[in-house]
Tab-separated table of C-alpha atoms in Angstrom:
chain	number	residue	atom	x	y	z
A	1	MET	CA	-5.527	33.459	-25.505
A	2	GLU	CA	-8.577	35.183	-24.510
A	3	GLY	CA	-11.398	34.405	-22.106
A	4	ASN	CA	-13.616	35.793	-19.205
A	5	LYS	CA	-13.167	36.171	-15.899
A	6	LYS	CA	-15.378	33.156	-15.206
A	7	GLU	CA	-13.539	30.480	-17.339
A	8	GLU	CA	-10.009	31.767	-15.644
A	9	ASP	CA	-10.701	31.507	-12.722
A	10	LYS	CA	-12.092	27.727	-12.706
A	11	TRP	CA	-9.767	25.046	-10.665
A	12	HIS	CA	-10.382	21.424	-10.337
A	13	LYS	CA	-9.374	18.388	-8.161
A	14	LEU	CA	-7.257	15.492	-9.115
A	15	ASP	CA	-9.257	11.924	-9.991
A	16	ASN	CA	-8.390	9.233	-8.022
A	17	THR	CA	-5.667	7.817	-10.612
A	18	ALA	CA	-4.105	11.313	-11.030
A	19	LYS	CA	-3.466	11.827	-7.436
A	20	ILE	CA	-0.618	9.496	-7.232
A	21	TYR	CA	1.510	11.361	-10.207
A	22	PRO	CA	2.165	14.587	-8.944
A	23	VAL	CA	4.115	12.669	-5.765
A	24	ILE	CA	6.072	9.988	-7.655
A	25	ALA	CA	6.878	12.156	-11.145
A	26	SER	CA	10.535	13.410	-11.763
A	27	SER	CA	13.345	13.275	-13.934
A	28	HIS	CA	13.903	9.748	-13.327
A	29	LEU	CA	10.123	8.806	-13.629
A	30	SER	CA	8.313	10.869	-15.762
A	31	SER	CA	4.554	9.403	-15.713
A	32	VAL	CA	4.627	10.848	-19.232
A	33	TYR	CA	3.681	8.625	-22.241
A	34	ARG	CA	3.475	9.967	-25.769
A	35	MET	CA	1.240	9.688	-28.796
A	36	SER	CA	1.793	10.798	-32.567
A	37	VAL	CA	0.529	11.163	-35.538
A	38	THR	CA	2.712	10.900	-38.527
A	39	LEU	CA	1.317	12.858	-41.715
A	40	LYS	CA	2.193	12.290	-45.699
A	41	GLU	CA	3.874	15.845	-45.641
A	42	LYS	CA	6.330	17.921	-43.377
A	43	ILE	CA	5.035	20.219	-40.770
A	44	ASN	CA	4.416	23.662	-40.571
A	45	PRO	CA	5.454	24.524	-37.450
A	46	GLU	CA	3.508	28.393	-37.701
A	47	LYS	CA	0.618	26.524	-38.421
A	48	LEU	CA	0.863	24.000	-35.517
A	49	GLN	CA	1.551	26.554	-33.004
A	50	LYS	CA	-1.322	28.300	-34.204
A	51	ALA	CA	-3.903	25.217	-34.283
A	52	VAL	CA	-2.284	24.307	-30.265
A	53	GLU	CA	-3.412	27.950	-29.235
A	54	ILE	CA	-6.893	27.596	-30.917
A	55	VAL	CA	-7.418	23.830	-29.413
A	56	THR	CA	-6.088	23.876	-26.078
A	57	PRO	CA	-9.201	26.214	-24.561
A	58	TRP	CA	-11.458	23.284	-25.648
A	59	PHE	CA	-10.304	20.828	-23.315
A	60	GLU	CA	-10.881	22.147	-20.055
A	61	ILE	CA	-8.803	19.897	-18.190
A	62	PHE	CA	-5.583	20.119	-20.580
A	63	HIS	CA	-6.025	24.278	-20.223
A	64	VAL	CA	-4.480	23.965	-16.487
A	65	ARG	CA	-1.704	24.118	-14.561
A	66	LEU	CA	-0.577	22.083	-11.114
A	67	ARG	CA	-1.185	23.983	-7.654
A	68	ARG	CA	0.127	22.992	-4.403
A	69	GLY	CA	-2.807	22.946	-1.651
A	70	VAL	CA	-2.675	22.401	2.073
A	71	PHE	CA	-4.327	18.960	1.635
A	72	TRP	CA	-4.117	17.893	-1.875
A	73	TYR	CA	-2.549	19.265	-5.200
A	74	TYR	CA	-5.053	20.617	-7.904
A	75	TYR	CA	-5.723	22.119	-11.243
A	76	GLU	CA	-6.357	25.465	-11.955
A	77	THR	CA	-6.901	27.266	-15.296
A	78	ASN	CA	-3.663	28.599	-16.957
A	79	LYS	CA	-3.643	31.663	-18.607
A	80	LYS	CA	-0.598	31.399	-20.833
A	81	LEU	CA	0.073	30.202	-24.235
A	82	PRO	CA	1.076	26.450	-24.798
A	83	LYS	CA	4.519	26.829	-26.679
A	84	ILE	CA	5.247	23.638	-29.196
A	85	GLU	CA	9.289	22.675	-29.870
A	86	GLU	CA	10.848	20.764	-32.424
A	87	GLU	CA	11.867	17.452	-31.210
A	88	PHE	CA	15.603	17.337	-30.207
A	89	THR	CA	16.145	14.667	-27.569
A	90	TYR	CA	14.411	11.178	-26.069
A	91	PRO	CA	10.601	10.696	-25.689
A	92	CYS	CA	8.749	10.894	-22.927
A	93	ARG	CA	10.606	12.983	-20.643
A	94	TYR	CA	10.036	14.724	-17.610
A	95	ILE	CA	7.614	17.575	-17.815
A	96	ASP	CA	8.549	20.698	-15.270
A	97	PRO	CA	5.283	21.754	-14.226
A	98	TYR	CA	7.264	25.103	-13.447
A	99	SER	CA	8.529	25.198	-17.156
A	100	ASN	CA	7.034	24.864	-20.587
A	101	ASN	CA	4.703	27.808	-19.408
A	102	GLN	CA	3.360	25.592	-16.415
A	103	TYR	CA	1.385	23.202	-18.972
A	104	LEU	CA	1.314	19.541	-18.338
A	105	PHE	CA	1.605	18.323	-22.047
A	106	ARG	CA	3.945	18.980	-24.489
A	107	VAL	CA	3.544	19.308	-28.161
A	108	SER	CA	6.497	18.901	-30.254
A	109	TYR	CA	7.224	17.906	-33.780
A	110	TYR	CA	9.753	16.331	-36.344
A	111	GLU	CA	9.607	16.116	-39.911
A	112	ALA	CA	6.023	14.541	-41.005
A	113	ARG	CA	5.453	13.758	-37.204
A	114	ILE	CA	3.263	15.541	-34.479
A	115	ASN	CA	4.132	14.336	-30.913
A	116	LEU	CA	1.695	15.027	-27.626
A	117	GLU	CA	3.485	14.115	-24.663
A	118	VAL	CA	1.079	13.869	-21.542
A	119	PHE	CA	1.426	14.105	-17.795
A	120	HIS	CA	-0.511	11.166	-16.629
A	121	GLY	CA	-1.842	12.852	-14.015
A	122	LEU	CA	-4.044	14.739	-16.616
A	123	THR	CA	-5.501	12.203	-18.598
A	124	ASP	CA	-5.431	8.480	-19.994
A	125	GLY	CA	-4.602	7.069	-23.361
A	126	ASN	CA	-8.285	7.921	-24.218
A	127	GLY	CA	-8.122	11.399	-23.394
A	128	ALA	CA	-4.921	12.143	-25.158
A	129	ILE	CA	-6.262	10.893	-28.571
A	130	LEU	CA	-9.638	12.764	-28.418
A	131	PHE	CA	-7.120	16.018	-27.946
A	132	LEU	CA	-4.463	14.833	-30.499
A	133	LYS	CA	-7.558	14.162	-32.735
A	134	GLU	CA	-8.766	17.633	-32.447
A	135	LEU	CA	-5.448	18.953	-32.702
A	136	LEU	CA	-4.975	17.330	-36.180
A	137	TYR	CA	-8.135	18.082	-37.535
A	138	GLN	CA	-7.323	22.118	-36.921
A	139	TYR	CA	-4.248	21.783	-37.905
A	140	LEU	CA	-4.958	20.262	-41.131
A	141	ARG	CA	-7.853	22.885	-41.421
A	142	LEU	CA	-5.021	25.908	-41.133
A	143	VAL	CA	-2.297	24.565	-43.810
A	144	HIS	CA	-4.866	22.879	-46.360
A	145	GLN	CA	-7.562	26.207	-46.059
A	146	LYS	CA	-8.347	25.395	-49.698
A	147	ALA	CA	-9.646	22.175	-49.118
A	148	PHE	CA	-11.158	23.023	-45.905
A	149	SER	CA	-12.904	26.169	-46.715
A	150	SER	CA	-16.443	25.063	-45.729
A	151	PHE	CA	-15.118	23.560	-42.197
A	152	PRO	CA	-15.563	25.636	-39.435
A	153	ASN	CA	-12.458	26.431	-36.896
A	154	ILE	CA	-14.969	24.271	-34.183
A	155	PRO	CA	-14.421	21.146	-32.359
A	156	SER	CA	-15.368	17.654	-34.566
A	157	THR	CA	-18.475	15.856	-33.918
A	158	ASP	CA	-17.038	13.031	-32.088
A	159	ALA	CA	-14.792	14.988	-29.626
A	160	SER	CA	-15.823	15.098	-25.530
A	161	PHE	CA	-15.101	17.604	-23.288
A	162	ASN	CA	-16.976	16.178	-20.369
A	163	ILE	CA	-14.623	16.219	-17.148
A	164	GLU	CA	-16.647	14.386	-14.447
A	165	ASP	CA	-14.785	11.909	-12.154
A	166	SER	CA	-16.107	8.732	-13.547
A	167	TYR	CA	-14.331	7.056	-10.505
A	168	GLN	CA	-16.539	9.204	-7.883
A	169	LYS	CA	-19.626	8.400	-9.927
A	170	TYR	CA	-19.390	4.576	-10.482
A	171	TYR	CA	-17.694	4.433	-6.573
A	172	LYS	CA	-19.840	1.466	-4.333
A	173	LYS	CA	-18.656	1.365	-1.201
A	174	MET	CA	-17.894	-2.701	-0.504
A	175	LYS	CA	-15.247	-5.293	1.116
A	176	THR	CA	-12.568	-5.159	-1.185
A	177	GLU	CA	-9.288	-6.895	-1.126
A	178	GLY	CA	-7.262	-4.692	-3.623
A	179	TYR	CA	-4.227	-5.797	-5.417
A	180	GLY	CA	-2.730	-8.102	-3.209
A	181	LYS	CA	0.448	-8.345	-1.536
A	182	GLU	CA	2.156	-10.355	-3.815
A	183	TYR	CA	5.582	-9.272	-4.814
A	184	ALA	CA	6.973	-10.162	-9.336
A	185	TYR	CA	9.444	-10.944	-10.901
A	186	GLN	CA	11.723	-8.021	-12.054
A	187	LEU	CA	13.668	-7.789	-15.019
A	188	LYS	CA	17.329	-7.827	-14.843
A	189	GLY	CA	20.214	-6.117	-17.040
A	190	GLU	CA	22.279	-3.325	-17.530
A	191	TYR	CA	20.818	-0.305	-18.198
A	192	LEU	CA	21.511	2.347	-21.002
A	193	GLY	CA	23.317	5.367	-20.291
A	194	GLY	CA	22.642	9.197	-19.582
A	195	LEU	CA	18.648	9.929	-20.809
A	196	LYS	CA	18.464	6.981	-23.697
A	197	VAL	CA	15.220	5.545	-24.164
A	198	GLY	CA	15.122	2.282	-27.103
A	199	ILE	CA	12.276	2.318	-28.858
A	200	LEU	CA	10.893	-0.455	-31.190
A	201	HIS	CA	8.195	-0.257	-32.963
A	202	GLY	CA	6.595	-3.106	-34.630
A	203	TYR	CA	4.221	-2.495	-37.363
A	204	ILE	CA	2.161	-5.825	-37.768
A	205	ASP	CA	-0.634	-6.919	-40.407
A	206	LEU	CA	-3.812	-7.150	-38.727
A	207	LYS	CA	-5.237	-9.400	-40.924
A	208	SER	CA	-2.842	-11.974	-40.388
A	209	LEU	CA	-2.788	-11.103	-36.384
A	210	LYS	CA	-6.215	-11.910	-36.189
A	211	ARG	CA	-6.155	-15.227	-38.282
A	212	VAL	CA	-3.608	-16.224	-35.619
A	213	CYS	CA	-5.655	-15.313	-32.821
A	214	LYS	CA	-8.936	-16.947	-34.429
A	215	GLU	CA	-6.977	-20.135	-34.686
A	216	TYR	CA	-6.023	-20.034	-30.901
A	217	GLN	CA	-9.319	-18.923	-29.921
A	218	VAL	CA	-7.959	-16.191	-27.695
A	219	SER	CA	-8.158	-12.070	-28.037
A	220	VAL	CA	-5.517	-9.990	-29.698
A	221	THR	CA	-4.654	-8.860	-25.876
A	222	GLN	CA	-4.745	-12.555	-24.504
A	223	TYR	CA	-2.285	-13.712	-27.382
A	224	PHE	CA	0.142	-10.632	-26.873
A	225	LEU	CA	0.323	-11.486	-23.220
A	226	ALA	CA	0.756	-14.378	-23.802
A	227	VAL	CA	3.858	-13.684	-26.194
A	228	LEU	CA	5.083	-11.686	-23.990
A	229	ILE	CA	5.179	-13.941	-20.955
A	230	GLU	CA	7.152	-16.590	-22.565
A	231	SER	CA	9.836	-13.955	-24.342
A	232	ILE	CA	10.491	-12.638	-20.519
A	233	TYR	CA	10.586	-16.329	-19.662
A	234	VAL	CA	13.036	-17.678	-21.781
A	235	GLU	CA	15.005	-14.758	-22.568
A	236	ASN	CA	15.588	-12.874	-19.205
A	237	MET	CA	14.738	-15.945	-16.982
A	238	ASN	CA	16.900	-18.332	-18.953
A	239	GLN	CA	13.537	-20.734	-18.275
A	240	GLN	CA	14.288	-21.363	-14.910
A	241	PRO	CA	11.891	-21.802	-12.095
A	242	SER	CA	11.234	-18.954	-9.906
A	243	PRO	CA	9.471	-18.220	-6.267
A	244	LEU	CA	8.505	-15.192	-8.059
A	245	PRO	CA	5.584	-15.175	-10.778
A	246	ILE	CA	5.885	-12.857	-14.261
A	247	ARG	CA	3.170	-10.293	-13.219
A	248	ILE	CA	1.910	-8.079	-16.352
A	249	ASN	CA	0.424	-4.741	-15.227
A	250	MET	CA	-2.649	-4.019	-17.742
A	251	PRO	CA	-4.044	-1.207	-17.834
A	252	VAL	CA	-8.067	-1.281	-18.722
A	253	ASN	CA	-10.001	1.295	-20.447
A	254	LEU	CA	-13.185	1.477	-17.828
A	255	ARG	CA	-15.156	3.029	-20.485
A	256	ALA	CA	-15.603	-0.206	-22.037
A	257	PHE	CA	-17.399	-1.214	-18.861
A	258	PHE	CA	-19.231	1.881	-17.286
A	259	GLU	CA	-20.909	4.076	-19.042
A	260	SER	CA	-18.649	7.466	-19.482
A	261	THR	CA	-17.415	10.171	-21.770
A	262	THR	CA	-15.020	11.672	-19.647
A	263	ILE	CA	-11.674	12.814	-20.998
A	264	ARG	CA	-9.796	12.272	-17.537
A	265	ASN	CA	-8.732	9.410	-16.257
A	266	PHE	CA	-10.630	6.373	-16.057
A	267	PHE	CA	-8.722	3.233	-16.155
A	268	ALA	CA	-7.867	0.135	-14.050
A	269	ALA	CA	-4.794	-1.627	-13.541
A	270	VAL	CA	-5.517	-5.618	-13.552
A	271	ILE	CA	-2.523	-7.669	-13.098
A	272	VAL	CA	-2.329	-11.038	-14.802
A	273	GLY	CA	0.255	-13.280	-13.212
A	274	PHE	CA	2.035	-16.256	-14.209
A	275	PRO	CA	3.470	-18.720	-12.062
A	276	VAL	CA	7.316	-20.034	-13.069
A	277	LYS	CA	7.078	-23.409	-11.367
A	278	LYS	CA	9.348	-25.720	-13.912
A	279	GLU	CA	11.950	-25.714	-16.691
A	280	SER	CA	10.003	-25.660	-19.610
A	281	TYR	CA	6.537	-24.317	-20.926
A	282	THR	CA	5.028	-24.552	-24.142
A	283	PHE	CA	3.550	-21.339	-25.869
A	284	GLU	CA	0.037	-23.469	-25.748
A	285	GLU	CA	0.318	-23.770	-21.752
A	286	ILE	CA	1.037	-20.060	-21.234
A	287	LEU	CA	-1.574	-18.832	-23.765
A	288	SER	CA	-4.064	-21.172	-21.962
A	289	TYR	CA	-3.338	-20.021	-18.380
A	290	VAL	CA	-3.486	-16.326	-19.626
A	291	LYS	CA	-6.453	-16.727	-21.419
A	292	THR	CA	-8.426	-18.079	-18.096
A	293	LYS	CA	-6.880	-15.489	-15.851
A	294	LEU	CA	-7.891	-12.992	-17.640
A	295	ASN	CA	-11.358	-13.538	-18.586
A	296	GLU	CA	-11.117	-13.932	-14.599
A	297	GLU	CA	-9.678	-10.173	-14.571
A	298	LEU	CA	-12.171	-8.902	-16.886
A	299	THR	CA	-15.594	-8.713	-15.488
A	300	LYS	CA	-17.372	-5.654	-14.485
A	301	GLU	CA	-17.890	-7.247	-11.035
A	302	HIS	CA	-13.975	-7.473	-10.554
A	303	LEU	CA	-13.574	-3.807	-11.584
A	304	GLU	CA	-16.181	-2.489	-9.450
A	305	LYS	CA	-14.313	-3.743	-6.717
A	306	LEU	CA	-10.764	-2.184	-7.816
A	307	ILE	CA	-12.606	0.878	-8.017
A	308	SER	CA	-14.108	0.587	-5.220
A	309	TYR	CA	-10.832	-0.165	-3.338
A	310	ASN	CA	-8.916	2.813	-5.164
A	311	VAL	CA	-11.614	5.449	-4.044
A	312	GLY	CA	-12.497	4.034	-0.695
A	313	ASN	CA	-8.813	4.670	0.341
A	314	GLU	CA	-9.330	8.161	-0.254
A	315	LYS	CA	-12.441	8.335	1.847
A	316	HIS	CA	-10.801	7.763	5.120
A	317	TRP	CA	-11.670	11.053	7.233
A	318	TYR	CA	-8.253	10.786	9.160
A	319	LEU	CA	-6.140	10.548	5.597
A	320	ARG	CA	-8.429	13.425	4.242
A	321	MET	CA	-7.268	15.480	7.162
A	322	LEU	CA	-3.708	14.653	6.719
A	323	PRO	CA	-1.231	17.940	5.422
A	324	LEU	CA	-0.241	17.271	1.779
A	325	PHE	CA	3.255	16.885	2.801
A	326	ILE	CA	2.471	13.934	4.983
A	327	LYS	CA	0.237	12.460	2.227
A	328	ASN	CA	3.470	12.764	-0.103
A	329	ILE	CA	5.332	10.505	2.111
A	330	GLY	CA	2.650	8.068	2.327
A	331	ILE	CA	2.126	7.965	-1.402
A	332	LYS	CA	5.518	7.408	-2.022
A	333	ALA	CA	6.388	4.003	0.233
A	334	ILE	CA	3.355	2.671	-1.262
A	335	TYR	CA	4.173	3.279	-4.737
A	336	ALA	CA	7.699	2.116	-4.019
A	337	HIS	CA	5.813	-1.077	-2.673
A	338	SER	CA	3.434	-1.553	-5.316
A	339	ALA	CA	6.152	-1.427	-8.095
A	340	LYS	CA	7.221	-4.583	-6.967
A	341	GLY	CA	4.503	-6.348	-7.328
A	342	PHE	CA	4.702	-6.296	-11.385
A	343	THR	CA	7.258	-7.383	-13.790
A	344	THR	CA	6.460	-4.891	-16.716
A	345	THR	CA	3.231	-2.914	-18.395
A	346	ILE	CA	1.216	-3.823	-21.404
A	347	SER	CA	-1.297	-1.614	-22.729
A	348	ASN	CA	-3.788	-2.022	-25.772
A	349	LEU	CA	-5.442	1.010	-27.273
A	350	GLY	CA	-7.366	-0.173	-29.293
A	351	ILE	CA	-8.245	1.456	-32.494
A	352	ILE	CA	-7.875	5.009	-33.554
A	353	LYS	CA	-10.136	6.299	-35.903
A	354	ILE	CA	-10.292	9.794	-37.447
A	355	LEU	CA	-12.779	11.390	-39.840
A	356	PRO	CA	-12.591	10.242	-43.485
A	357	GLU	CA	-11.820	13.755	-44.772
A	358	TYR	CA	-8.546	13.607	-43.025
A	359	GLN	CA	-7.642	10.224	-43.599
A	360	PRO	CA	-5.857	11.046	-47.244
A	361	TYR	CA	-2.952	13.116	-45.230
A	362	VAL	CA	-2.396	10.394	-42.493
A	363	GLU	CA	0.040	7.561	-42.673
A	364	ARG	CA	-0.062	6.166	-38.805
A	365	PHE	CA	-0.195	6.508	-35.232
A	366	HIS	CA	2.122	5.528	-32.568
A	367	PHE	CA	2.037	5.312	-28.796
A	368	ILE	CA	4.985	5.044	-26.218
A	369	MET	CA	4.844	4.415	-22.735
A	370	GLY	CA	7.390	6.247	-20.368
A	371	VAL	CA	10.006	4.133	-18.740
A	372	SER	CA	12.402	4.455	-15.685
A	373	LYS	CA	14.991	1.841	-13.830
A	374	LYS	CA	12.322	0.697	-11.453
A	375	GLN	CA	10.220	0.200	-14.677
A	376	PRO	CA	12.798	-0.569	-17.443
A	377	LEU	CA	10.723	-1.976	-19.949
A	378	LYS	CA	6.862	-1.256	-21.228
A	379	CYS	CA	4.832	-1.890	-24.080
A	380	ILE	CA	1.712	-0.393	-25.511
A	381	VAL	CA	-0.607	-0.769	-28.957
A	382	CYS	CA	-2.288	1.000	-30.927
A	383	SER	CA	-3.780	0.405	-34.530
A	384	TYR	CA	-5.110	2.524	-37.476
A	385	GLN	CA	-6.662	0.934	-40.726
A	386	GLU	CA	-5.195	-2.516	-41.576
A	387	GLU	CA	-2.309	-1.709	-39.065
A	388	MET	CA	-1.441	-2.179	-35.575
A	389	VAL	CA	1.942	-1.094	-34.150
A	390	PHE	CA	3.287	-2.809	-30.957
A	391	THR	CA	5.712	-0.506	-29.064
A	392	PHE	CA	8.351	-1.651	-26.950
A	393	SER	CA	10.124	1.358	-24.636
A	394	SER	CA	13.114	0.335	-22.693
A	395	VAL	CA	16.207	1.694	-20.848
A	396	LEU	CA	17.838	-2.072	-20.526
A	397	GLU	CA	20.450	-2.353	-23.154
A	398	ASP	CA	19.542	-6.032	-24.224
A	399	THR	CA	16.914	-6.252	-26.755
A	400	SER	CA	16.702	-10.654	-26.569
A	401	ILE	CA	12.718	-9.763	-25.151
A	402	GLN	CA	11.916	-7.665	-27.843
A	403	ARG	CA	13.455	-9.796	-30.194
A	404	HIS	CA	12.214	-13.051	-29.255
A	405	PHE	CA	8.309	-11.259	-29.530
A	406	PHE	CA	8.856	-10.232	-32.794
A	407	LYS	CA	10.198	-13.778	-33.819
A	408	LYS	CA	7.407	-15.091	-32.409
A	409	LEU	CA	4.808	-13.524	-34.657
A	410	SER	CA	6.617	-13.931	-37.435
A	411	GLN	CA	7.042	-17.846	-36.533
A	412	HIS	CA	3.158	-17.704	-36.485
A	413	GLY	CA	3.022	-16.182	-39.652
A	414	ILE	CA	2.368	-12.993	-38.832
A	415	ALA	CA	3.694	-10.097	-41.101
A	416	VAL	CA	5.690	-7.890	-39.090
A	417	LYS	CA	8.320	-5.009	-39.721
A	418	VAL	CA	10.467	-3.602	-36.686
A	419	GLU	CA	11.836	0.059	-36.616
A	420	SER	CA	14.126	1.475	-34.089
A	421	ASN	CA	14.779	5.171	-32.655
A	422	GLY	CA	18.189	4.554	-33.077
A	423	VAL	CA	19.382	3.505	-29.767
A	424	TYR	CA	19.067	-0.146	-31.027
A	425	TYR	CA	20.720	-0.417	-34.369
A	426	GLU	CA	20.975	-4.409	-34.257
A	427	ALA	CA	17.825	-5.513	-32.208
A	428	VAL	CA	16.176	-7.571	-34.836
């Protein structure tokens, strides 16, 4: 990998969201997520390695290593080559910033699947999608040179390389209340041993899902939230009242509300809380509550307040002047406290679209979120063409929440097929 001196000496501040991840990341809480694309043919490792070497320098925020400053961490251009590997263990494991040639992402392959695992400090799901798509295009151009002989090895027309800090761009100084101090019900159960992570993919027919959502007059996200809350209430809480509400953490892509093409982090977390005050709730009651609550949360005005709260905290002069080791102590304490404020996380990445000429080679896409004992179960959703994939990742032995979730979809007439990574042999 060659480049001029000016390019190699670049460095970048971490965006507002990214600053927490180097502090909390460890082998027990990796802060890593995975996006995968499954092709219709086995992967050629040599071509994949070459594709990674070509594509990585295009994306400035991926082409970095993490450095420790006096006051903050920062990113510096990485002069080494990223190396791919064959998948050999469970997904979303910790990325040691001093291994992997100091890259903060990992590319692996298994049979016909290419995996991109990303440290959340680099970018959010939107940035990962852009990187993986360009990697996919470049790989297919190398493997099928005759079919793509007229295609140059350059970024596609729908690529973005904007690395602005959109949090700073849209920050407005205002009085805010933040996320509140409320604690949430925490999932209970025995943990899987060792480094095991149980994955369950639900392949959902989009047409039948949209039909059900239309009947209930809700969005897909509202519907999934309600089914997830009911699954937790019935299976993990045994339909018992609780002084603590079920609170679902939902990352929201701010690009849908603010004009931005940045490939860095640009999302906010909204919390949908459901108070569990009685022993019996109908699905319709839960869905009605979720619909109202989410409509309140997903407004530009509310999201502006979240941006103001998050960015405003780092602008205090007395906090900026604290040395990094003291900041780290405070950030860890704040994170430990905030983790008690939600029950689980669900993220909807939306529709993944690729250029038509590459579609014949692609079977499907997956997303997986990293989990830990403090955050033992998470959910993430993405769709490609007429299929939506709803993925549970968990370190809990029990799969009753997942079973209830997919069973509810089937009861509503939604076609769904479930696949495990082998940890849960009798999950559904």
